[in-house]
Amino acid sequence: MKPISVHNTHKSYGAKEAVKGISFEVHEGELFGLIGPDGAGKTTIFRILTTLLKPDGGEASVLGLDVVDGYREIRKVVGYMPGRFSLYQDLSVEENVKFFASVFGTTVDANYDLIKPIYSQLEPFKDRLAGALSGGMKQKLALSCALIHKPEVLFLDEPTTGVDAVSRKEFWQMLHRLKEENITILVSTPYMDEAEQCDRVALMQDGQILSIDTPERITKTFNNKLWAIKTENKYQLIQLLRSYKYAESVQPFGEYVHYTDKREEVQAEQIMEYLKSKGVINPTVVAIAPDIEDTFMRLMEQEENYE
Amino acid sequence: MNDPMIKAEELTRKFGDFTAVDHISFEVGAGEIFGFLGANGAGKTTAMRMLTGLLVPTEGEATVAGYDVYKQPEQIKKRIGYMSQKFSLYEDLTVRENIRLYGGIYDLGDQQIKQKSDELVNMLGMNELQNKMIGSLPLGWKQKLAFSVALLHEPDIVFLDEPTGGVDPITRRQFWEQIYKVAEEGTTVFVTTHYMDEAEYCDRVSIMVDGNIDALDTPAGLKEEFEADDIEEVFIRLARGAERGE
């Protein structure tokens, strides 16, 4: 029995098909990521799995319980942190935790060990109203509340969106600790670099899954040589590469521009020669290994060309 | 720097006992892409509100497009564009209606609005979408349009507050190419982001921590100074010392 199993699930809102026949399974104790931009269908999947929304078609189950027939049982054993902050803003930190514990028929003391590493950071502010907390602290409180009944499966919908790079890093460290407690975690994020924090990921776009695998194996599917190119003027470089007759894709990437070529065999010197012929002084051209974001864009482009 | 577009000196804003922005000084040149980074709660939003003429500073000086933030906030508002992820266009107006609305707000004449609308719709390749409600468009389209609308009145500076949050990686990059293009044409771009790779796209980057600007340089200069591989590393090193949250 898989903790999460989704098979050919569909969901439409009126004429808009939000989830277009998606299938995936999450193994016990796995940290599984749904990676994709807004509108990919991530939240709809979360709502279906947490029994807040009925699927139009297909099968979906959590811990072997069907999301429609078994919704009461599912609600008792899963923890859910929705994308939008949904704790009671006018209750204090402590009141929120106590409230969620009582709703699930338990107490804060009974499961304190599990939430301690996270909640202890909030305890100095336990009398503060939840609405007055900083973004990073709200996120910690929401996670504490989602964990208070020791769920077997944890659903985290975009927990790091709009949060700064430091808080994001800390949040992932917390998730790795929870994984050691053997809690199965489904997490979504629009930040491609966070894919590497997951055991396996599904890359999602427009209601569909582009690819499912470990981040490492997904990047291995990138089927062309990737070059990182740097010159003094990035905008000019992008224009020059775009107008290069062999250019396949040209994408800015931090301080570099990532480039793939249409030719079967191509050497750094050939690209350098071209740039020099256009008056670029001292271009840097190096072959690099693609990351998840490169791969995601390539899959997106292939999808679009296919259509 | 000759005639900086933004000039802030010891700019400060307090809320009661709390100093949200603590004596910050910096300049942004014409046509520059300036990345304004900081942890949640570092004071970025407060600083931006002062620079856009929405909030009166407690202390210090600042001019934007040559106008004083204390005495000439209305002139500032006319010379700047603003776009954020949270608020940009009216969802229940069509593409053309949104353009017309903003054209009206910025005091463009009917003739000019019509011409600008045609130009914009053509440039963005939105001919078939021009009479569609904004709410029905994909996020990427909305963002490109919101950016163009923020530039409708040909402002000297455009303020972009986390413009690319939640957007797919291809659209995010297309958006940055739009930014490069307008900067090349001379518009100053002042941008905040949580994507650290985007910091590398800026000409210069400042990093705010606890109300102060703790670092300000070109991306290459910052990496050298902090002996870091990328801006994320610089950011994390600075922001980790932060005392306060949001």
XYZ file of C-alpha atoms in Angstrom:
553
model
C 0.000 0.000 0.000
C 1.449 3.322 -1.099
C 0.981 6.334 1.190
C -0.109 8.338 -1.863
C -1.409 6.960 -5.115
C -2.856 9.046 -7.919
C -4.054 7.379 -11.087
C -5.284 9.213 -14.167
C -6.852 11.947 -12.057
C -8.752 14.755 -13.765
C -10.186 17.992 -12.467
C -11.768 20.896 -14.315
C -13.102 24.227 -13.109
C -15.784 25.041 -15.647
C -14.095 24.942 -19.038
C -10.622 25.143 -17.513
C -8.949 21.754 -17.188
C -6.655 22.191 -14.195
C -5.421 18.602 -13.878
C -5.293 16.572 -17.069
C -5.078 12.909 -16.154
C -2.159 12.784 -13.742
C -0.640 9.631 -12.242
C 2.065 9.203 -9.626
C 2.846 7.278 -6.452
C 4.735 8.305 -3.366
C 6.584 5.659 -1.351
C 6.627 5.337 2.401
C 8.937 7.821 4.074
C 9.643 9.572 0.801
C 10.055 13.318 0.367
C 8.305 13.861 -2.947
C 8.160 17.225 -4.718
C 5.652 18.648 -7.186
C 7.735 21.233 -9.016
C 6.123 23.734 -11.343
C 4.907 27.287 -11.871
C 1.576 28.777 -10.807
C -1.249 27.219 -12.767
C 0.499 23.856 -13.183
C -2.205 22.119 -11.119
C -0.217 21.556 -7.915
C -2.753 23.027 -5.498
C -5.615 21.135 -7.138
C -3.773 17.872 -6.501
C -3.228 18.857 -2.874
C -6.909 19.664 -2.439
C -7.927 16.350 -3.982
C -5.542 14.363 -1.781
C -6.583 16.199 1.376
C -10.249 15.461 0.473
C -11.222 19.101 0.067
C -12.064 18.703 -3.591
C -13.559 15.766 -5.478
C -11.733 14.653 -8.610
C -13.789 14.524 -11.828
C -12.242 11.233 -12.841
C -9.529 8.750 -12.026
C -8.479 7.207 -8.746
C -6.652 8.788 -5.875
C -5.910 7.312 -2.479
C -3.992 8.186 0.650
C -2.739 5.334 2.855
C -4.940 3.000 0.846
C -8.074 5.035 1.537
C -10.010 6.402 -1.412
C -10.148 10.200 -1.348
C -13.906 10.226 -1.876
C -15.153 7.224 0.126
C -12.529 7.392 2.843
C -12.392 11.117 3.393
C -13.188 10.976 7.112
C -10.374 8.539 7.878
C -7.924 10.395 5.645
C -8.511 13.665 7.451
C -7.469 12.079 10.748
C -4.121 10.826 9.551
C -2.794 13.544 7.286
C -1.316 16.947 8.031
C -1.906 19.792 5.594
C -0.239 23.147 5.254
C -2.095 25.081 2.547
C -0.367 27.610 0.342
C -2.136 30.546 1.866
C -1.525 31.167 5.586
C -4.630 29.697 7.154
C -4.121 29.738 10.884
C -6.197 31.956 13.125
C -4.540 35.360 12.968
C -6.322 36.579 16.078
C -5.270 33.639 18.211
C -1.827 33.553 19.785
C 0.885 31.141 18.742
C 0.126 28.857 21.675
C -3.650 29.077 21.205
C -3.308 28.028 17.571
C -1.269 24.955 18.432
C -3.617 23.997 21.255
C -6.635 24.510 19.039
C -5.325 22.236 16.307
C -4.328 19.613 18.894
C -7.852 19.599 20.353
C -9.499 19.390 16.933
C -7.535 16.196 16.344
C -8.355 14.869 19.809
C -4.836 15.092 21.142
C -2.711 17.428 23.247
C 0.407 19.459 22.596
C 2.281 17.457 25.263
C 1.439 14.115 23.680
C 3.292 14.963 20.471
C 5.679 17.562 21.729
C 8.764 15.549 20.741
C 7.828 15.712 17.082
C 7.199 19.446 16.912
C 9.863 20.433 19.419
C 12.685 21.252 16.966
C 10.349 23.635 15.121
C 8.025 24.849 17.850
C 10.761 25.558 20.389
C 11.941 28.391 18.118
C 8.500 29.978 18.481
C 8.045 29.475 22.193
C 9.618 32.819 23.143
C 6.730 34.385 21.184
C 3.973 32.036 22.305
C 1.700 34.872 23.425
C 2.041 36.832 20.202
C -0.932 36.840 17.838
C -0.308 34.676 14.776
C -1.207 37.624 12.543
C 1.713 39.603 13.959
C 4.391 37.020 13.143
C 7.040 37.372 10.450
C 6.797 35.277 7.274
C 9.379 32.768 8.446
C 7.719 32.378 11.858
C 4.238 31.987 10.372
C 5.603 29.203 8.261
C 7.057 27.448 11.328
C 3.784 27.816 13.216
C 1.787 26.440 10.293
C 4.110 23.449 10.112
C 3.812 22.871 13.882
C 0.015 22.907 13.596
C 0.082 20.522 10.627
C 2.214 18.089 12.655
C 0.450 18.316 16.001
C -1.471 15.021 15.604
C 1.576 13.107 14.333
C 0.249 12.574 10.812
C 1.501 9.697 8.696
C 1.437 11.787 5.546
C 2.249 15.483 5.391
C 1.025 17.762 2.591
C 2.865 21.069 2.179
C 1.591 23.332 -0.586
C 4.259 25.897 -1.548
C 5.611 26.355 1.967
C 8.544 28.460 0.724
C 6.833 30.813 -1.716
C 7.586 34.463 -1.001
C 10.006 33.485 1.752
C 13.599 34.721 1.622
C 16.543 32.479 0.792
C 17.633 32.031 4.413
C 14.206 30.963 5.691
C 13.829 28.669 2.696
C 17.063 26.903 3.566
C 15.993 26.464 7.189
C 12.624 25.123 6.138
C 14.182 22.381 4.036
C 16.423 21.418 6.925
C 13.279 20.959 9.028
C 11.748 18.742 6.351
C 14.823 16.542 6.259
C 14.528 16.053 10.012
C 10.858 15.079 9.653
C 11.762 12.589 6.982
C 13.948 10.840 9.524
C 10.783 10.341 11.591
C 9.510 8.332 8.633
C 6.750 10.755 7.743
C 5.834 10.667 4.071
C 5.930 14.195 2.672
C 4.389 15.646 -0.483
C 5.643 19.190 -1.016
C 5.198 21.632 -3.880
C 7.358 24.542 -4.968
C 7.773 26.906 -7.898
C 11.521 27.181 -7.122
C 13.338 24.768 -9.414
C 16.463 24.709 -7.259
C 14.462 23.169 -4.416
C 13.859 20.030 -6.501
C 17.297 18.847 -5.468
C 16.114 18.665 -1.861
C 13.564 15.954 -2.744
C 14.016 12.193 -3.096
C 11.886 12.219 -6.221
C 10.022 14.941 -8.068
C 7.279 15.355 -10.624
C 7.920 18.320 -12.918
C 4.533 19.850 -13.680
C 3.315 22.285 -16.282
C -0.197 23.150 -17.398
C -2.030 20.323 -15.610
C 0.373 17.636 -16.742
C 3.486 15.897 -15.515
C 6.495 16.450 -17.763
C 8.717 13.971 -15.947
C 8.888 11.938 -12.713
C 12.110 10.629 -11.240
C 14.965 11.457 -8.907
C 16.333 14.941 -9.620
C 19.612 13.371 -10.672
C 18.044 11.037 -13.224
C 15.793 13.776 -14.576
C 18.761 15.989 -15.386
C 20.365 13.016 -17.174
C 17.517 13.054 -19.699
C 18.778 16.403 -20.990
C 19.684 15.235 -24.463
C 22.081 17.810 -25.777
C 25.386 19.350 -24.848
C 24.902 22.418 -22.680
C 27.191 25.438 -22.786
C 27.581 28.277 -20.327
C 28.668 31.487 -22.046
C 29.709 34.759 -20.491
C 30.690 38.120 -21.987
C 30.714 41.712 -20.846
C 27.255 42.585 -22.164
C 24.644 39.930 -21.467
C 21.780 41.464 -23.433
C 23.976 41.777 -26.516
C 25.198 38.190 -26.014
C 21.614 36.894 -25.910
C 20.805 38.742 -29.157
C 23.951 37.460 -30.879
C 23.321 33.865 -29.862
C 19.665 34.073 -30.889
C 20.686 35.162 -34.366
C 23.350 32.430 -34.659
C 22.124 30.036 -37.325
C 23.040 26.949 -35.253
C 21.364 28.140 -32.064
C 18.832 25.758 -30.580
C 18.081 27.407 -27.235
C 19.416 30.530 -25.532
C 18.487 31.195 -21.897
C 19.978 33.644 -19.413
C 21.136 31.837 -16.279
C 22.567 33.968 -13.504
C 25.808 35.487 -14.718
C 25.919 33.137 -17.721
C 23.798 32.431 -20.754
C 22.985 28.753 -21.265
C 23.129 27.662 -24.863
C 22.470 24.526 -26.889
C 23.477 24.060 -30.502
C 21.717 22.303 -33.390
C 24.883 20.661 -34.702
C 25.750 17.078 -33.804
C 29.316 17.918 -32.870
C 30.345 21.348 -31.765
C 33.448 22.665 -30.026
C 33.756 25.625 -27.690
C 36.147 27.215 -30.188
C 33.462 27.306 -32.886
C 31.072 29.233 -30.661
C 33.894 31.491 -29.522
C 34.929 32.202 -33.108
C 31.385 33.185 -33.989
C 31.143 35.592 -31.055
C 34.542 37.089 -31.845
C 33.512 37.566 -35.454
C 30.685 39.727 -34.080
C 33.127 41.862 -32.146
C 32.835 40.212 -28.716
C 36.110 40.400 -26.821
C 37.168 37.444 -24.687
C 34.003 35.370 -24.458
C 34.004 32.517 -21.939
C 32.476 29.302 -23.312
C 32.422 26.176 -21.141
C 30.553 22.867 -21.311
C 28.481 22.296 -18.169
C 26.135 19.723 -16.665
C 22.463 20.775 -16.845
C 20.468 21.278 -13.659
C 16.755 20.773 -13.025
C 15.837 24.202 -14.320
C 17.650 23.611 -17.627
C 15.889 20.281 -17.930
C 12.499 21.715 -17.039
C 12.824 24.368 -19.748
C 13.918 21.797 -22.281
C 10.949 19.574 -21.466
C 8.644 22.599 -21.731
C 10.061 23.517 -25.122
C 9.756 19.967 -26.403
C 6.175 19.846 -25.189
C 5.364 23.082 -27.030
C 7.026 21.953 -30.230
C 5.137 18.710 -30.057
C 1.834 20.535 -29.778
C 27.316 59.424 -11.525
C 25.789 62.392 -13.359
C 22.256 63.207 -12.350
C 21.309 59.979 -10.639
C 17.721 58.839 -11.126
C 17.438 57.925 -7.484
C 19.481 59.583 -4.816
C 18.930 58.640 -1.171
C 20.914 60.084 1.694
C 20.492 58.820 5.236
C 16.912 57.955 4.325
C 15.067 56.757 7.415
C 11.588 55.691 8.395
C 10.404 54.872 11.876
C 7.097 53.391 12.962
C 6.835 54.262 16.653
C 9.987 52.883 18.273
C 10.689 50.627 15.341
C 13.176 51.837 12.711
C 12.109 50.049 9.545
C 14.651 51.812 7.331
C 17.760 53.041 9.114
C 19.753 55.810 7.388
C 20.271 54.242 3.978
C 22.274 56.042 1.295
C 22.611 55.015 -2.326
C 22.323 56.248 -5.894
C 20.883 54.635 -8.990
C 21.999 55.864 -12.401
C 19.871 56.419 -15.496
C 19.334 53.218 -17.475
C 20.678 51.085 -14.673
C 19.083 47.791 -13.567
C 19.282 47.992 -9.810
C 18.502 44.879 -7.746
C 17.101 45.666 -4.316
C 17.458 42.534 -2.215
C 16.849 41.768 1.418
C 15.404 39.195 3.779
C 11.682 39.292 4.670
C 11.234 42.237 6.986
C 14.555 43.910 6.161
C 12.781 47.137 5.180
C 12.624 46.840 1.383
C 8.919 47.567 1.084
C 9.142 50.603 3.375
C 12.087 51.952 1.373
C 10.212 51.414 -1.878
C 7.128 53.148 -0.530
C 9.213 56.206 0.316
C 10.852 56.247 -3.107
C 7.506 55.975 -4.889
C 6.063 58.930 -3.003
C 3.631 56.849 -0.946
C 5.234 57.266 2.455
C 6.897 60.316 3.987
C 10.353 59.595 5.428
C 11.089 60.322 9.075
C 14.585 61.600 8.340
C 17.079 61.941 5.519
C 16.855 63.090 1.933
C 15.835 61.470 -1.305
C 15.125 62.539 -4.848
C 13.563 60.391 -7.537
C 13.754 61.516 -11.175
C 14.982 64.824 -9.781
C 11.955 65.363 -7.518
C 12.029 65.586 -3.765
C 10.203 62.831 -1.869
C 8.930 65.258 0.788
C 7.792 68.127 -1.386
C 7.012 66.613 -4.759
C 5.508 63.140 -4.298
C 2.858 63.810 -6.971
C 5.500 64.703 -9.590
C 7.356 61.537 -8.650
C 4.254 59.413 -9.197
C 3.908 60.821 -12.700
C 7.491 59.966 -13.625
C 7.590 56.404 -12.306
C 6.001 53.103 -13.256
C 5.147 50.429 -10.716
C 4.377 46.769 -10.972
C 4.135 44.039 -8.369
C 3.179 40.416 -8.468
C 0.353 41.030 -6.019
C -1.258 43.971 -7.707
C -1.055 44.823 -11.328
C -4.080 44.632 -13.586
C -7.836 44.457 -13.124
C -8.904 40.851 -13.624
C -12.439 41.680 -14.733
C -11.409 44.174 -17.379
C -10.174 43.122 -20.816
C -6.625 43.620 -22.047
C -7.617 46.776 -23.949
C -9.722 48.128 -21.100
C -6.813 47.783 -18.708
C -4.550 49.681 -21.070
C -7.192 52.390 -21.476
C -7.707 52.666 -17.727
C -4.011 53.120 -17.018
C -3.637 55.470 -19.952
C -6.391 57.585 -18.413
C -4.813 57.495 -14.959
C -1.535 58.684 -16.449
C -3.300 61.489 -18.298
C -2.642 60.332 -21.840
C -4.994 61.715 -24.501
C -7.558 59.496 -26.291
C -5.543 59.502 -29.485
C -2.387 58.581 -27.633
C -4.118 55.811 -25.697
C -5.440 54.288 -28.894
C -2.054 54.404 -30.530
C -0.301 53.000 -27.457
C -2.878 50.212 -27.162
C -2.316 49.147 -30.773
C 1.451 49.272 -30.358
C 1.395 47.302 -27.161
C -1.001 44.624 -28.352
C 1.113 44.167 -31.476
C 4.406 44.123 -29.673
C 3.210 41.471 -27.235
C 1.530 39.438 -29.977
C -1.788 39.693 -28.137
C -4.030 40.573 -31.063
C -6.315 37.633 -30.495
C -6.423 38.195 -26.759
C -7.073 41.929 -26.677
C -10.766 41.628 -25.843
C -10.327 38.831 -23.327
C -10.657 39.357 -19.586
C -7.325 39.551 -17.812
C -8.518 36.927 -15.334
C -8.667 34.335 -18.118
C -5.064 34.837 -19.271
C -2.122 32.698 -18.163
C 0.063 34.281 -15.492
C 2.983 34.780 -17.863
C 0.876 36.894 -20.222
C -0.523 38.932 -17.361
C 2.947 39.724 -16.146
C 4.257 40.772 -19.538
C 1.230 42.980 -20.024
C 1.451 44.441 -16.517
C 5.055 45.364 -17.180
C 4.195 47.059 -20.467
C 1.310 48.921 -18.833
C 3.663 50.156 -16.100
C 5.713 51.676 -18.934
C 2.752 53.130 -20.811
C 3.468 56.743 -19.845
C 7.187 56.341 -20.633
C 8.379 56.783 -17.067
C 12.001 57.515 -16.164
C 12.059 54.712 -13.623
C 10.074 51.557 -13.216
C 9.763 49.868 -9.805
C 9.230 46.112 -9.975
C 8.298 44.429 -6.711
C 8.914 40.677 -7.017
C 7.640 40.689 -10.573
C 8.413 37.049 -11.384
C 7.135 35.082 -8.385
C 5.527 31.775 -9.343
C 6.178 32.178 -13.061
C 7.577 29.297 -15.113
C 11.304 29.409 -15.866
C 10.955 30.252 -19.561
C 8.475 33.087 -18.990
C 10.631 34.370 -16.139
C 13.543 34.694 -18.535
C 11.420 36.308 -21.251
C 10.398 38.816 -18.638
C 14.022 39.613 -17.903
C 14.684 40.140 -21.590
C 11.915 42.731 -21.544
C 13.725 44.364 -18.630
C 17.033 44.406 -20.520
C 15.326 45.924 -23.494
C 13.796 48.859 -21.628
C 17.021 49.456 -19.699
C 18.889 49.536 -23.005
C 16.397 52.167 -24.162
C 17.293 54.260 -21.124
C 14.616 53.451 -18.541
C 15.948 52.900 -15.037
C 14.810 49.622 -13.463
C 14.534 49.147 -9.712
C 13.680 45.524 -8.950
C 13.196 43.242 -5.929
C 13.278 39.461 -6.175
C 13.618 36.287 -4.128
C 15.279 34.492 -7.033
C 18.974 34.869 -6.409
C 19.925 33.990 -9.982
C 17.971 37.082 -11.036
C 20.236 39.211 -8.869
C 22.979 38.268 -11.316
C 20.994 39.912 -14.119
C 21.245 43.310 -12.435
C 23.949 45.908 -13.082
C 24.276 46.498 -9.354
C 22.723 44.870 -6.324
C 22.092 46.090 -2.798
C 21.334 43.763 0.099
C 19.324 45.083 3.041
C 19.577 43.587 6.504
C 17.654 44.951 9.490
C 16.927 48.325 7.896
C 20.479 48.915 6.621
C 22.120 48.397 3.272
C 24.881 45.961 4.230
C 26.301 45.471 0.746
C 26.078 47.299 -2.556
C 28.093 46.515 -5.658
C 28.009 44.811 -9.036
C 27.205 41.083 -8.758
C 30.825 40.292 -9.677
C 32.118 42.770 -7.089
C 29.949 41.271 -4.340
C 31.079 37.755 -5.131
C 34.686 38.859 -5.023
C 34.276 40.795 -1.803
C 32.577 37.893 -0.024
C 34.619 35.218 -1.795
C 31.366 33.544 -2.812
C 30.444 31.454 -5.868
C 27.107 33.139 -6.354
C 24.860 35.884 -5.001
C 22.813 33.390 -3.023
C 25.874 32.640 -0.923
C 26.503 36.351 -0.355
C 22.864 36.880 0.550
C 22.713 33.986 2.983
C 25.890 35.059 4.702
C 24.552 38.591 5.224
C 20.945 37.759 5.996
C 21.782 34.990 8.440
C 23.008 37.654 10.843
C 19.615 39.388 10.700
C 18.048 40.070 14.065
C 14.517 40.732 13.071
C 11.757 39.114 11.042
C 8.961 40.721 9.085
